[in-house]
Coordinates of C-alpha atoms and ligand atoms in Angstrom, one line a residue:
X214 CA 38.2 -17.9 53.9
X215 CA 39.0 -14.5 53.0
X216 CA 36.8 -11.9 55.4
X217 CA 36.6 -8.0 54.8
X218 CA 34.7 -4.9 55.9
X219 CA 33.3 -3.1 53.4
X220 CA 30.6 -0.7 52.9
X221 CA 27.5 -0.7 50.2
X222 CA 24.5 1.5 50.2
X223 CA 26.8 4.0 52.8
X224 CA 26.6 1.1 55.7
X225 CA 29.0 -0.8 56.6
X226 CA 28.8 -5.0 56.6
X227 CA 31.5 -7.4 56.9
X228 CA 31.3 -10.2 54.1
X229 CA 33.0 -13.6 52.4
X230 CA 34.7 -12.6 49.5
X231 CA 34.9 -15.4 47.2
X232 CA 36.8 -14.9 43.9
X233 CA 35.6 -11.7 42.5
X234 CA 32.8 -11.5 44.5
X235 CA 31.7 -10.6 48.6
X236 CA 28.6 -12.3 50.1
X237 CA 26.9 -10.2 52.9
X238 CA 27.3 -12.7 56.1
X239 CA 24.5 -10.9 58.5
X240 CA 22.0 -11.3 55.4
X241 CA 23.1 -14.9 54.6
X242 CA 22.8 -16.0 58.0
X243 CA 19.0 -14.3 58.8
X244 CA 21.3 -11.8 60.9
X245 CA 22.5 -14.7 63.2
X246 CA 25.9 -13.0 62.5
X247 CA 26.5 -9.4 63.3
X248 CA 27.6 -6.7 60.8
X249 CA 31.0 -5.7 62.3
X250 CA 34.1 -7.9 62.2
X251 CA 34.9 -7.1 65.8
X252 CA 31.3 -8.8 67.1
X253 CA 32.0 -11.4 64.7
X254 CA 35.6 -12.1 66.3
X255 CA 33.9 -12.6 70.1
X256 CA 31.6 -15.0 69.0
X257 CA 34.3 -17.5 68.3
X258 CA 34.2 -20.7 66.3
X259 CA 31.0 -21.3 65.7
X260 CA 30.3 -17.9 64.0
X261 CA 33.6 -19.2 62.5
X262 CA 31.3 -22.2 61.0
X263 CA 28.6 -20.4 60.1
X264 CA 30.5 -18.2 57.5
X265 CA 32.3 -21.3 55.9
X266 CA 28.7 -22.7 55.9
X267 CA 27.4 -20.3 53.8
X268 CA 30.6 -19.4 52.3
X269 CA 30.0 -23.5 50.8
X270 CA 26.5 -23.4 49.9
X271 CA 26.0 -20.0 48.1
X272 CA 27.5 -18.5 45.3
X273 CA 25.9 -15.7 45.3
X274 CA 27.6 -12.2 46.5
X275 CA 27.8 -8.6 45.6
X276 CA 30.8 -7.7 42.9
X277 CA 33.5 -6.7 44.5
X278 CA 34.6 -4.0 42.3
X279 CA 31.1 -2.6 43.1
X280 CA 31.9 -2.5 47.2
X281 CA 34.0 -0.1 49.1
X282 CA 36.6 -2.1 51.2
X283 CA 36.9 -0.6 55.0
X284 CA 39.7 -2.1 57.1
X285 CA 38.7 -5.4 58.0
X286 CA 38.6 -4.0 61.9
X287 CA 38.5 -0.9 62.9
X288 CA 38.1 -0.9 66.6
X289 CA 40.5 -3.6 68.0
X290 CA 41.0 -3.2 71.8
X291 CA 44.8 -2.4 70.5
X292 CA 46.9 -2.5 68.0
X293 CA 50.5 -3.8 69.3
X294 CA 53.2 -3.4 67.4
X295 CA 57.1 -4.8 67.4
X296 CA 60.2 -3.1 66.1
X297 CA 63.5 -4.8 64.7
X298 CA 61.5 -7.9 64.3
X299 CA 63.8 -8.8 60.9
X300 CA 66.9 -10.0 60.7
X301 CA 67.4 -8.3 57.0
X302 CA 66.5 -5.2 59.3
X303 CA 68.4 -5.2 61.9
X304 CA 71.3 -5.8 59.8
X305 CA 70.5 -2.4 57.3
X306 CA 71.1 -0.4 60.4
X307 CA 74.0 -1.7 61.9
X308 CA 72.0 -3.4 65.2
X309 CA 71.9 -6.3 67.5
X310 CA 69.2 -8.0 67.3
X311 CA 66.9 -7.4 70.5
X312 CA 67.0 -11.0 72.9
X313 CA 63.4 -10.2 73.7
X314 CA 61.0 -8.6 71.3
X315 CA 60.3 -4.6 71.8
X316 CA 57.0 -3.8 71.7
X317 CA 55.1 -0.3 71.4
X318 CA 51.9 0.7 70.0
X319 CA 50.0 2.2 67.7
X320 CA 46.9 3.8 68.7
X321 CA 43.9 2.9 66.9
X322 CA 42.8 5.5 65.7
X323 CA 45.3 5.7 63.0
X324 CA 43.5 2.8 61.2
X325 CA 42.4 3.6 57.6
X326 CA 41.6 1.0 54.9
X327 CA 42.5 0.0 51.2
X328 CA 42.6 3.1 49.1
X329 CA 42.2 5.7 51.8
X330 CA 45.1 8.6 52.0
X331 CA 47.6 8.8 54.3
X332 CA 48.0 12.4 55.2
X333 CA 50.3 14.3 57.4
X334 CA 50.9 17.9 58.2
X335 CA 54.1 19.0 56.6
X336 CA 55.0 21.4 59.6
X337 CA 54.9 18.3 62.0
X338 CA 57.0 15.9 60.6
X339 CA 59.0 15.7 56.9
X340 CA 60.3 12.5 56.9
X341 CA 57.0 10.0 56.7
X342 CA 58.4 6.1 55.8
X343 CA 56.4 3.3 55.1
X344 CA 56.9 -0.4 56.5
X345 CA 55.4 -3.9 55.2
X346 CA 54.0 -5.8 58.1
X347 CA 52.4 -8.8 58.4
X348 CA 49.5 -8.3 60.9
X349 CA 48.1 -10.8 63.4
X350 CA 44.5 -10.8 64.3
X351 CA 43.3 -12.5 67.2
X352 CA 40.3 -14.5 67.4
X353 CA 40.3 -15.3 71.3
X354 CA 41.1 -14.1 74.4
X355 CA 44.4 -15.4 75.1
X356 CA 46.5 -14.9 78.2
X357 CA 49.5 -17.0 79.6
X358 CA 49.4 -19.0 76.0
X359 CA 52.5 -21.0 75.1
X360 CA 53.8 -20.6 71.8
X361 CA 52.6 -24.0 71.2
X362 CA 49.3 -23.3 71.4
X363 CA 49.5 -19.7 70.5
X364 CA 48.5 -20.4 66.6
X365 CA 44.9 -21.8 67.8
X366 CA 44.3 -18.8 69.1
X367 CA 44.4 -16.7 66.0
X368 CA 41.7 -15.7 63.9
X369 CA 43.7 -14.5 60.4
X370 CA 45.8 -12.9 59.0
X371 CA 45.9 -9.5 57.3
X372 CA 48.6 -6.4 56.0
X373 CA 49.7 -3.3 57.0
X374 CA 51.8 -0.7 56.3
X375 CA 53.6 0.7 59.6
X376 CA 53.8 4.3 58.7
X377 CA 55.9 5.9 60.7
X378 CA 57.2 9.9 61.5
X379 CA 60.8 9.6 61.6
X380 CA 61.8 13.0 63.0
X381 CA 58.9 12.3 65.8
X382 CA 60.0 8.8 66.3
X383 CA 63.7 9.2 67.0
X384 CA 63.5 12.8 68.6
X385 CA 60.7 11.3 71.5
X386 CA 62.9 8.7 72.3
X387 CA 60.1 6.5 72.3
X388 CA 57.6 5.3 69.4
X389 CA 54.0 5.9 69.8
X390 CA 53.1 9.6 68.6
X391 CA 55.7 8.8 65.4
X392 CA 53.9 5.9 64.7
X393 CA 50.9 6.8 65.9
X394 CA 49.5 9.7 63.6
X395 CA 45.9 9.9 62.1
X396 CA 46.0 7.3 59.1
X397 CA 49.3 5.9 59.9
X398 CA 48.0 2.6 60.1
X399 CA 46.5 1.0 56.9
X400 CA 45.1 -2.0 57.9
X401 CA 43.9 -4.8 54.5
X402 CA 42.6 -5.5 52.4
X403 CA 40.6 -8.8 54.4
X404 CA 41.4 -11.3 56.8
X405 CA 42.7 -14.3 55.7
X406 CA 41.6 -17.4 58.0
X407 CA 44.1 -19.2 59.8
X408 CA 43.3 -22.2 58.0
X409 CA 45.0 -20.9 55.0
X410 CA 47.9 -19.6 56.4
X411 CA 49.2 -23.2 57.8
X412 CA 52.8 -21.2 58.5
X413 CA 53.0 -17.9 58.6
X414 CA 57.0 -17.7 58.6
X415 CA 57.5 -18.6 55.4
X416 CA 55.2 -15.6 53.5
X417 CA 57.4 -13.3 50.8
X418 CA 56.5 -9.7 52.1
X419 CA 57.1 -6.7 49.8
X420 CA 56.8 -3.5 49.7
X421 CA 56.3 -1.1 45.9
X422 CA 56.0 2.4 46.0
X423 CA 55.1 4.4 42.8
X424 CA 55.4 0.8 41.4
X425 CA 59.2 0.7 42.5
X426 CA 60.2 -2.3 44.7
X427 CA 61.6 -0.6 47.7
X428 CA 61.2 -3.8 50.4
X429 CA 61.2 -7.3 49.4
X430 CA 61.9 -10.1 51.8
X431 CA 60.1 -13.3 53.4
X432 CA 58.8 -13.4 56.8
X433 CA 61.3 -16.3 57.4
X434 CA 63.3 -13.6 58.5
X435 CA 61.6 -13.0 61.9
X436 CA 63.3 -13.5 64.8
X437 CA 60.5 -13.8 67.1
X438 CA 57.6 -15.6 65.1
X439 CA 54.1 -15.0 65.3
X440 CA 53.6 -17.8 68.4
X441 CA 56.4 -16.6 70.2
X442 CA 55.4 -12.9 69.8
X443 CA 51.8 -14.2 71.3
X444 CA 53.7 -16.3 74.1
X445 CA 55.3 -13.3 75.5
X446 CA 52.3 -10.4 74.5
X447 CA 50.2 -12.9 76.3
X448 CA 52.4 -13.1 79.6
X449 CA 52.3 -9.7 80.3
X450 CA 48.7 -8.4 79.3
X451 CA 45.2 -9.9 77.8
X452 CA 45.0 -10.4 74.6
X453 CA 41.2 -9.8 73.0
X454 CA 39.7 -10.9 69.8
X455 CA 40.1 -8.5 66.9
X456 CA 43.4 -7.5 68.7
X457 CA 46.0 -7.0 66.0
X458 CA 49.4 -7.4 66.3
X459 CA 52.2 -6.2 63.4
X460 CA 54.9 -8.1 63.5
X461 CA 58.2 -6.4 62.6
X462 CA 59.1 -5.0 59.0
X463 CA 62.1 -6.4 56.7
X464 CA 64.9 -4.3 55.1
X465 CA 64.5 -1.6 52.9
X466 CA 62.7 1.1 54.3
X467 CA 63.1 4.8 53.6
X468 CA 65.4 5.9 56.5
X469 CA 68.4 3.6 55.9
X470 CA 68.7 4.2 52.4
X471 CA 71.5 6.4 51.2
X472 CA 69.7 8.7 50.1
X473 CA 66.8 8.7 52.3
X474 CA 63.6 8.3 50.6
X475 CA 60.2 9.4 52.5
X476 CA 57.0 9.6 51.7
X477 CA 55.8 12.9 49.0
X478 CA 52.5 14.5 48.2
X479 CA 50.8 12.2 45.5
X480 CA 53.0 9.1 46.2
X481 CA 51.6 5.6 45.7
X482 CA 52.2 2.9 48.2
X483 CA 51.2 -0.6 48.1
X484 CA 52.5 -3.1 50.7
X485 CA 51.6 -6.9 50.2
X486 CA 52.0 -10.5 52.0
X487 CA 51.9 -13.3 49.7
X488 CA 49.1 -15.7 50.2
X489 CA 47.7 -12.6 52.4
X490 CA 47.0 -9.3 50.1
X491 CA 47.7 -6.2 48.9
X492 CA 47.1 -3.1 50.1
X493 CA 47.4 0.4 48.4
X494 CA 47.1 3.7 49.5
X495 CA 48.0 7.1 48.2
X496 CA 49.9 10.0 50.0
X497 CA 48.6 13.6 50.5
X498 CA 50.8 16.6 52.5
X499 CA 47.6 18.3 54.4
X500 CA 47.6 21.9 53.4
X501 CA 48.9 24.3 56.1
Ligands
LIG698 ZN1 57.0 -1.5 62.1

């Protein structure tokens, strides 16, 4: 099951989306399902149930095309993200791959959705990359999970693009304001149930922008996979539902090229998991 955010008649619902269609869950469950993907997530399985439910019996929806698409959550306790999570990565820039993985964060207030802009102010940073990630959502709380069981406890899977300040990123010494601007986190297009994802290490990832390939690799280059990134998350601090965790991007980002290639005013980027989605947003330079 594919679930989204998305906004008709200027409020915002979270729906099915069913081949070219999106079927309104809170109406086609007599509003025993809330109308934010968040409130969905805590109610667990059986809300779970009761979307597949209808999901099965109904063919009717809104079109899509006629829908706005919002990121499928907005308001996760936290976004947590993981640097040099790719081999292919690692190797672009001359580094050892890490023997635990290295966490930061983004803050969430970055989140934007399918089509929004990415915008920055030119007199803060000049060198704005983008990075394919597969994104984690959780779909319970989970704390002290093994990476056995860490799959169960995941809701779907969705996209991002991990745009990042370079300048801000490596003159901090650490991660979060670089990664952290507003819109630096584009966050879509839906939520693919775990169900249909039966392993997520084996998903080509790629990365286009201005419809030139720039990233293209498979997320059997991990080095820490999606349980064991949950496994040690987990250890250290509770995990919530809607909780979303990116997981590392592959080679081929702008920063390691020779020469270096960063975002421009008017740029088209579009990052995309197979299996998963595609997600595209353009890129504005705010006026100073
Ligand atoms: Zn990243």
């Amino acid at each position: 099951m594919k679930l989204a955010t998305y906004q008709y008649d200027s409020a915002a619902r979270i729906g099915a989306v069913q081949g070219d269609c999106i079927i309104d869950l809170a109406a086609a469950s007599d509003r025993r399902l809330p109308s934010d993907m968040r409130s969905f997530l805590d109610l667990g399985a059986p809300a779970l149930q009761i979307a597949q439910d209808i999901v099965a019996g109904s063919g009717d929806g809104l079109a899509l095309a006629d829908v706005r698409l919002l990121p499928p959550i907005c308001n996760p306790s936290k976004v947590i993200a993981i640097g040099l999570n790719y081999m292919d990565h690692c190797r672009e820039q001359g580094h050892e791959p890490p023997k635990t993985p290295m966490i930061f964060t983004k803050f969430t207030t970055a989140i934007i959705g399918p089509d929004d802009t990415i915008s920055w102010n030119p007199s803060l940073t000049q060198e704005v990359d983008y990075e394919v990630e597969l994104a984690v959502v959780m779909g319970c709380r989970a704390r002290n999970v093994s990476a056995a069981d860490a799959l169960d406890f995941v809701a779907g899977y969705t996209v991002c693009n991990d745009v990042s300040a370079r300048d801000l990123q490596f003159s901090d010494g650490q991660w979060v304001r670089g990664k952290s601007l507003d819109t630096f986190c584009p966050l879509g297009p839906w939520i693919v149930t775990r169900d249909e994802v039966p392993d997520p290490q084996t998903l080509p990832i790629r990365c286009t922008l201005n419809g030139q390939l720039v990233q293209d690799s498979t997320t059997a280059e991990m080095i820490f996979s999606v349980a064991t990134l949950i496994e040690f998350s987990s250890r250290a601090f509770t995990l919530l539902p809607g909780d979303v965790i990116i997981t590392g991007t592959p080679h081929g980002v702008g920063v390691f090229r020779e020469p270096k290639l960063f975002l421009r005013d008017g740029d088209i980027v579009t990052v995309e998991v197979e299996g998963i989605g595609r997600l595209t947003n353009r890129c504005r330079e705010e006026c100073v």
